[in-house]
Short mmCIF file of C-alpha atoms and ligand atoms in Angstrom, two decimals:
data_model
loop_
_atom_site.label_atom_id
_atom_site.label_comp_id
_atom_site.label_asym_id
_atom_site.label_seq_id
_atom_site.Cartn_x
_atom_site.Cartn_y
_atom_site.Cartn_z
CA MET A 1 62.97 124.65 61.90
CA THR A 2 62.58 120.98 63.05
CA SER A 3 62.76 120.46 66.92
CA TYR A 4 64.44 117.35 68.05
CA LYS A 5 61.28 116.96 70.22
CA GLU A 6 59.39 116.15 67.18
CA LEU A 7 61.84 113.37 66.38
CA GLY A 8 61.42 111.60 69.74
CA LEU A 9 65.00 112.73 70.44
CA VAL A 10 65.98 114.07 73.94
CA ASN A 11 68.50 116.35 75.10
CA THR A 12 71.33 115.45 77.69
CA ARG A 13 70.25 117.21 80.74
CA GLU A 14 68.34 114.53 82.52
CA MET A 15 70.68 111.77 81.19
CA PHE A 16 73.63 113.54 82.69
CA LYS A 17 71.92 114.19 86.07
CA LYS A 18 71.14 110.63 86.55
CA ALA A 19 74.70 109.56 85.35
CA VAL A 20 76.39 111.80 87.74
CA ALA A 21 74.25 110.72 90.61
CA GLY A 22 74.40 107.11 89.63
CA GLY A 23 78.19 107.01 89.11
CA TYR A 24 78.13 105.77 85.58
CA ALA A 25 78.66 107.53 82.09
CA ILE A 26 76.56 107.71 78.95
CA PRO A 27 78.21 106.26 75.73
CA ALA A 28 78.65 108.96 73.19
CA PHE A 29 79.19 106.99 69.94
CA ASN A 30 80.06 108.75 66.48
CA PHE A 31 78.34 107.48 63.52
CA ASN A 32 78.62 107.84 59.80
CA THR A 33 76.92 104.83 58.32
CA MET A 34 73.54 102.94 58.60
CA GLU A 35 75.50 99.97 59.96
CA GLN A 36 76.98 101.92 62.70
CA MET A 37 73.48 103.35 63.62
CA GLN A 38 71.97 100.06 63.65
CA ALA A 39 74.50 98.45 65.85
CA ILE A 40 74.44 101.33 68.35
CA VAL A 41 70.58 101.15 68.56
CA GLN A 42 70.51 97.41 69.01
CA ALA A 43 73.24 97.58 71.51
CA ALA A 44 71.40 100.28 73.47
CA VAL A 45 68.08 98.60 73.38
CA GLU A 46 69.42 95.15 74.38
CA THR A 47 71.24 96.82 77.44
CA LYS A 48 68.66 99.33 78.31
CA SER A 49 71.03 102.07 78.16
CA PRO A 50 70.59 105.68 77.12
CA VAL A 51 73.00 106.68 74.25
CA ILE A 52 74.22 109.76 72.67
CA MET A 53 74.65 109.47 68.77
CA GLN A 54 77.13 111.83 67.67
CA VAL A 55 77.97 113.58 64.30
CA SER A 56 81.16 115.09 63.43
CA LYS A 57 81.92 117.75 60.73
CA GLY A 58 83.72 114.94 58.99
CA ALA A 59 80.58 112.72 59.38
CA ARG A 60 78.47 115.60 57.86
CA ALA A 61 80.65 116.02 54.95
CA TYR A 62 80.73 112.25 54.23
CA ALA A 63 77.12 111.29 54.62
CA ASN A 64 75.26 114.59 54.55
CA GLY A 65 73.87 116.35 57.83
CA THR A 66 70.30 115.91 56.67
CA ILE A 67 70.70 112.30 56.16
CA LEU A 68 72.34 111.87 59.43
CA ARG A 69 69.47 113.62 61.03
CA TYR A 70 66.87 111.53 59.47
CA MET A 71 69.07 108.34 60.41
CA ALA A 72 68.62 109.58 64.14
CA GLN A 73 64.94 109.95 63.62
CA GLY A 74 65.07 106.52 62.24
CA ALA A 75 67.15 105.31 65.22
CA VAL A 76 64.35 106.38 67.63
CA GLU A 77 61.80 104.42 65.56
CA TYR A 78 63.99 101.45 65.24
CA ALA A 79 64.48 101.43 68.88
CA LYS A 80 60.74 101.27 69.43
CA GLU A 81 60.32 98.61 66.97
CA LEU A 82 63.02 96.58 68.78
CA GLY A 83 60.95 96.68 72.00
CA CYS A 84 62.01 99.87 73.71
CA PRO A 85 58.75 102.09 74.40
CA ASN A 86 60.76 105.13 75.53
CA PRO A 87 64.33 105.21 74.00
CA GLN A 88 66.59 107.97 75.39
CA ILE A 89 68.65 108.93 72.27
CA ALA A 90 70.43 112.32 72.06
CA LEU A 91 71.62 113.57 68.69
CA HIS A 92 74.63 115.60 69.26
CA LEU A 93 76.93 117.85 67.15
CA ASP A 94 80.78 116.61 67.97
CA HIS A 95 83.29 119.19 67.87
CA GLY A 96 81.28 122.18 66.27
CA ASP A 97 83.74 124.80 65.35
CA SER A 98 81.49 127.83 64.95
CA PHE A 99 78.19 129.48 66.17
CA GLU A 100 76.93 129.06 62.74
CA ILE A 101 77.09 125.21 62.64
CA CYS A 102 75.96 124.98 65.99
CA LYS A 103 72.88 127.03 65.06
CA GLU A 104 72.35 125.10 61.87
CA CYS A 105 72.26 121.81 63.87
CA ILE A 106 69.81 122.98 66.69
CA ASP A 107 67.64 124.42 63.70
CA ASN A 108 67.66 121.01 62.12
CA GLY A 109 66.73 118.26 64.91
CA PHE A 110 70.01 118.22 67.00
CA SER A 111 69.24 117.89 70.74
CA SER A 112 72.80 118.73 72.01
CA VAL A 113 75.67 120.53 70.58
CA MET A 114 79.21 120.89 71.21
CA PHE A 115 81.03 124.14 70.69
CA ASP A 116 84.86 123.38 70.70
CA GLY A 117 86.69 126.50 71.43
CA SER A 118 89.48 124.79 73.00
CA SER A 119 92.10 126.05 70.58
CA LEU A 120 90.87 129.50 70.94
CA PRO A 121 92.10 132.27 73.47
CA TYR A 122 90.16 131.81 76.83
CA GLU A 123 87.91 134.86 76.37
CA GLU A 124 86.92 133.98 72.96
CA ASN A 125 86.10 130.50 73.76
CA ILE A 126 83.98 131.85 76.58
CA ALA A 127 82.11 134.45 74.34
CA ILE A 128 81.31 132.03 71.50
CA THR A 129 80.31 129.34 73.98
CA LYS A 130 77.86 131.75 75.45
CA LYS A 131 76.46 132.96 72.35
CA VAL A 132 75.90 129.19 71.44
CA VAL A 133 74.42 128.49 74.87
CA GLU A 134 72.05 131.47 74.57
CA TYR A 135 70.56 130.28 71.26
CA ALA A 136 70.55 126.65 72.21
CA HIS A 137 68.87 127.09 75.60
CA ALA A 138 66.01 129.04 73.88
CA HIS A 139 65.28 125.81 72.07
CA ASP A 140 66.00 123.52 75.08
CA VAL A 141 69.14 122.17 73.54
CA THR A 142 72.19 121.35 75.74
CA VAL A 143 75.55 122.62 75.07
CA GLU A 144 79.12 121.02 75.74
CA ALA A 145 82.00 123.24 75.77
CA GLU A 146 85.79 122.50 76.00
CA LEU A 147 88.61 123.74 78.01
CA GLY A 148 92.14 122.32 77.73
CA VAL A 149 93.50 120.83 74.50
CA LEU A 150 93.67 117.08 73.72
CA ALA A 151 96.79 115.80 71.82
CA GLY A 152 96.53 113.76 68.75
CA VAL A 153 95.90 114.20 65.09
CA GLU A 154 92.68 113.25 63.44
CA ASP A 155 90.80 114.78 60.57
CA GLU A 156 89.27 117.97 61.88
CA VAL A 157 90.50 117.63 65.36
CA SER A 158 94.14 118.22 65.65
CA SER A 159 96.82 119.57 68.02
CA ALA A 160 100.43 118.29 68.38
CA VAL A 161 100.49 118.68 72.03
CA SER A 162 98.10 118.46 75.01
CA HIS A 163 97.34 121.16 77.50
CA TYR A 164 95.76 119.70 80.57
CA THR A 165 92.67 121.63 81.71
CA LYS A 166 93.42 124.00 84.49
CA PRO A 167 91.26 123.44 87.55
CA GLU A 168 91.57 126.85 88.62
CA GLU A 169 89.76 128.03 85.32
CA VAL A 170 86.72 125.70 85.40
CA ILE A 171 84.39 127.81 87.79
CA ASP A 172 84.97 130.92 85.94
CA PHE A 173 84.55 129.29 82.44
CA SER A 174 81.38 127.13 83.23
CA THR A 175 79.85 130.04 85.17
CA ARG A 176 80.34 132.63 82.51
CA SER A 177 79.71 130.62 79.54
CA GLY A 178 76.54 128.85 80.94
CA CYS A 179 77.60 125.51 79.46
CA ASP A 180 75.83 122.32 80.50
CA SER A 181 78.75 120.03 80.34
CA LEU A 182 82.42 120.42 80.14
CA ALA A 183 84.97 118.50 78.10
CA ILE A 184 88.22 118.29 79.92
CA SER A 185 91.81 117.38 78.96
CA ILE A 186 93.48 114.83 81.21
CA GLY A 187 95.54 112.74 78.83
CA THR A 188 93.08 111.23 76.38
CA SER A 189 93.53 111.92 72.71
CA HIS A 190 91.75 111.19 69.40
CA GLY A 191 92.35 108.41 67.04
CA ALA A 192 94.07 104.94 67.22
CA TYR A 193 97.67 106.27 68.04
CA LYS A 194 97.07 108.10 71.40
CA PHE A 195 100.66 108.00 72.55
CA THR A 196 104.05 107.59 70.72
CA PRO A 197 106.10 104.55 71.75
CA GLU A 198 108.39 106.91 73.54
CA GLN A 199 105.38 108.03 76.00
CA CYS A 200 104.71 104.30 76.83
CA THR A 201 106.45 101.67 78.54
CA ARG A 202 106.31 97.98 77.21
CA ASP A 203 104.82 94.96 78.95
CA PRO A 204 107.87 92.57 79.16
CA LYS A 205 105.55 89.56 78.76
CA THR A 206 103.46 90.52 75.81
CA GLY A 207 105.72 93.32 74.25
CA LYS A 208 102.67 95.58 73.98
CA LEU A 209 102.65 99.23 74.81
CA VAL A 210 101.39 100.37 78.09
CA PRO A 211 100.23 104.00 77.90
CA PRO A 212 100.93 106.52 80.68
CA PRO A 213 97.97 106.87 83.22
CA LEU A 214 95.33 109.54 82.94
CA ALA A 215 95.65 112.60 85.30
CA PHE A 216 93.10 111.64 87.81
CA ASP A 217 94.47 114.32 90.14
CA ILE A 218 93.36 116.84 87.72
CA LEU A 219 89.97 115.28 87.36
CA HIS A 220 89.47 115.04 91.00
CA ALA A 221 90.48 118.87 91.32
CA ILE A 222 88.04 119.66 88.81
CA GLU A 223 85.42 117.72 90.54
CA GLU A 224 86.08 119.55 93.73
CA LYS A 225 85.63 122.97 91.98
CA LEU A 226 82.46 122.00 90.26
CA PRO A 227 80.67 119.59 92.39
CA GLY A 228 78.07 117.38 90.50
CA PHE A 229 78.83 119.21 87.06
CA PRO A 230 78.77 116.93 84.14
CA ILE A 231 82.33 116.32 82.72
CA VAL A 232 83.19 114.91 79.38
CA LEU A 233 85.96 112.75 78.13
CA HIS A 234 86.95 112.84 74.46
CA GLY A 235 89.40 110.50 72.79
CA SER A 236 88.41 107.51 75.00
CA SER A 237 88.70 104.62 72.57
CA SER A 238 90.74 101.81 73.98
CA VAL A 239 91.96 100.62 70.80
CA PRO A 240 91.58 96.94 71.51
CA GLN A 241 94.54 94.93 70.72
CA ASP A 242 92.56 91.88 69.37
CA GLU A 243 91.01 94.07 66.84
CA VAL A 244 94.29 95.56 66.02
CA ASP A 245 95.85 92.22 65.57
CA THR A 246 92.97 90.96 63.30
CA ILE A 247 93.53 93.98 60.99
CA ASN A 248 97.24 93.44 60.95
CA ARG A 249 96.83 89.66 60.31
CA TYR A 250 94.67 90.20 57.30
CA GLY A 251 96.69 92.74 55.44
CA GLY A 252 96.36 95.88 57.56
CA LYS A 253 99.26 97.92 58.97
CA LEU A 254 98.58 99.49 62.45
CA PRO A 255 101.91 99.08 64.13
CA ASP A 256 101.97 100.31 67.90
CA ALA A 257 98.14 101.63 67.90
CA VAL A 258 97.36 102.19 71.43
CA GLY A 259 94.40 103.54 73.45
CA ILE A 260 93.06 104.21 76.94
CA PRO A 261 92.99 101.34 79.18
CA GLU A 262 89.37 100.32 79.81
CA GLU A 263 90.09 100.04 83.72
CA GLN A 264 90.80 103.86 83.64
CA LEU A 265 87.80 104.62 81.87
CA ARG A 266 85.76 102.52 84.35
CA GLU A 267 87.27 104.33 87.18
CA ALA A 268 86.62 107.65 85.18
CA SER A 269 82.86 106.57 84.77
CA LYS A 270 82.24 106.37 88.58
CA SER A 271 83.22 110.16 88.96
CA ALA A 272 81.79 113.14 87.53
CA VAL A 273 82.68 111.88 84.02
CA CYS A 274 79.09 111.35 82.59
CA LYS A 275 79.90 111.28 78.76
CA ILE A 276 82.67 109.16 77.18
CA ASN A 277 83.21 109.69 73.44
CA ILE A 278 84.23 106.65 71.46
CA ASP A 279 84.76 106.53 67.59
CA SER A 280 88.02 104.85 66.86
CA ASP A 281 87.03 101.54 68.57
CA SER A 282 84.02 101.40 66.09
CA ARG A 283 86.19 101.82 63.11
CA LEU A 284 88.55 99.22 64.31
CA ALA A 285 85.74 96.74 64.82
CA MET A 286 84.28 97.28 61.51
CA THR A 287 87.54 97.12 59.55
CA ALA A 288 88.82 94.06 61.59
CA ALA A 289 85.58 92.20 60.51
CA ILE A 290 85.62 93.27 56.93
CA ARG A 291 89.34 92.47 56.54
CA LYS A 292 88.82 89.01 57.91
CA TYR A 293 85.65 88.30 56.02
CA LEU A 294 87.15 89.29 52.63
CA ALA A 295 90.32 87.37 53.24
CA GLU A 296 88.35 84.36 54.09
CA ASN A 297 85.75 84.74 51.40
CA PRO A 298 87.67 85.97 48.37
CA GLY A 299 84.92 85.34 46.01
CA HIS A 300 82.22 87.32 47.68
CA PHE A 301 81.50 90.88 46.30
CA ASP A 302 78.01 91.65 47.99
CA PRO A 303 78.48 94.30 50.61
CA ARG A 304 75.93 92.80 52.83
CA GLN A 305 77.94 89.77 53.26
CA TYR A 306 80.82 91.72 54.67
CA LEU A 307 78.87 94.46 56.28
CA LYS A 308 76.68 92.02 58.25
CA PRO A 309 79.72 90.64 60.35
CA ALA A 310 81.15 94.25 60.56
CA ARG A 311 77.80 95.42 62.18
CA GLU A 312 77.80 92.33 64.54
CA ASN A 313 81.21 93.12 65.63
CA MET A 314 80.41 96.79 66.33
CA LYS A 315 77.43 95.63 68.30
CA LYS A 316 79.43 93.42 70.39
CA MET A 317 81.93 96.36 71.10
CA TYR A 318 79.21 98.86 71.92
CA ILE A 319 77.55 96.44 74.23
CA HIS A 320 80.86 95.66 76.11
CA LYS A 321 81.46 99.27 76.66
CA ILE A 322 77.99 100.00 77.99
CA VAL A 323 77.96 97.00 80.36
CA ASP A 324 81.77 96.46 81.31
CA VAL A 325 83.23 99.91 81.02
CA LEU A 326 80.64 102.66 81.50
CA GLY A 327 78.02 101.06 83.48
CA SER A 328 74.85 102.70 81.65
CA ASN A 329 73.01 99.55 81.20
CA ASP A 330 69.67 98.97 82.87
CA LYS A 331 69.18 102.77 83.14
CA LEU A 332 65.93 103.14 81.01
O1 G3H B 1 86.61 113.62 67.63
C1 G3H B 1 86.61 113.11 66.62
C2 G3H B 1 85.85 112.07 65.85
O2 G3H B 1 86.61 110.92 66.18
C3 G3H B 1 85.51 112.34 64.72
O3 G3H B 1 86.43 112.02 63.70
O4 G3H B 1 86.13 114.06 62.24
O5 G3H B 1 87.03 111.85 61.49
O6 G3H B 1 84.54 112.09 61.90
P1 G3H B 1 85.89 112.48 62.26
P1 13P B 2 88.43 108.31 69.93
O1 13P B 2 89.03 108.64 68.76
O2 13P B 2 89.22 107.83 71.02
O3 13P B 2 87.21 107.32 69.58
O4 13P B 2 87.57 109.62 70.38
C1 13P B 2 86.27 109.88 69.63
C2 13P B 2 86.03 111.32 70.14
O5 13P B 2 86.52 112.01 71.13
C3 13P B 2 84.94 112.09 69.42
O6 13P B 2 84.69 113.24 69.76
ZN1 ZN B 3 86.38 114.27 70.40
#
């Protein structure tokens, strides 16, 4: 048993309390590689932001769960080395799909876990979330639950259609499950193709796709039912068109990739939404920088040469999200 407290990590309780009161959202960035971890820590330290570093099932399969946990421990030490004496870093399990995986993470240094029972029948979602909450709270670990289904298809997280969260269910669900935060479905979705071209309109000037707006009416109805309760948005990458264009210019093929407009995320951050999940934008920033570098330097083969601009580009994106979209800067 390794408690996250021994590693210098924190759970999300205080972070969320301050974020809800202060009208900003905590960034939850997925990481799989050392370069992502370094870029996240550099960005969080430079902007004085709390941060949630999250690990998916796919990340555990790719990088190994133990290695990722040591990387999170390394992230805390690295933040201190960069001049942040008291970093607020949570290590979070993203989309845990069983009690067992949540328990394993809690036993191995995670400070927060998500049990994603969104595809289960309602009562089963409550029952397993409650079991996770009982175990997690005994170890002072916080628990995110999910109600409503996101559309989109991405590795471990898939659903052909979305089912918006029903505001009339949230009080019963959160009270009976005991969860600390609730991920809801209001029109976001995972991956770089969040909407089909048919679901969008086209900007007549640029020809770019304009996605349908998020269901703010549902978000506000949920806020009214659960005043001050921390709400989480998954699938919140914006799919920056400059990165998509760079990828396509240098040999990639991402036609009609489209994300959530940042103005809408900015608006959501000011509400009870206090955690915003971003993974795809990091993938795009990394891939765009690597494709450009290799195209411009065909004779280079040392990974450090192309991973360095990739890391810089991700850091720039993380800082932009923190400062210009979520507003979590200067909160340490
Ligand atoms: O919510 C899904 C995250 O983007 C994680 O994706 O399972 O491919 O690591 P992944
Ligand atoms: P994106 O694919 O929009 O980055 O969403 C990531 C996410 O929700 C991780 O849980
Ligand atoms: Zn997600």
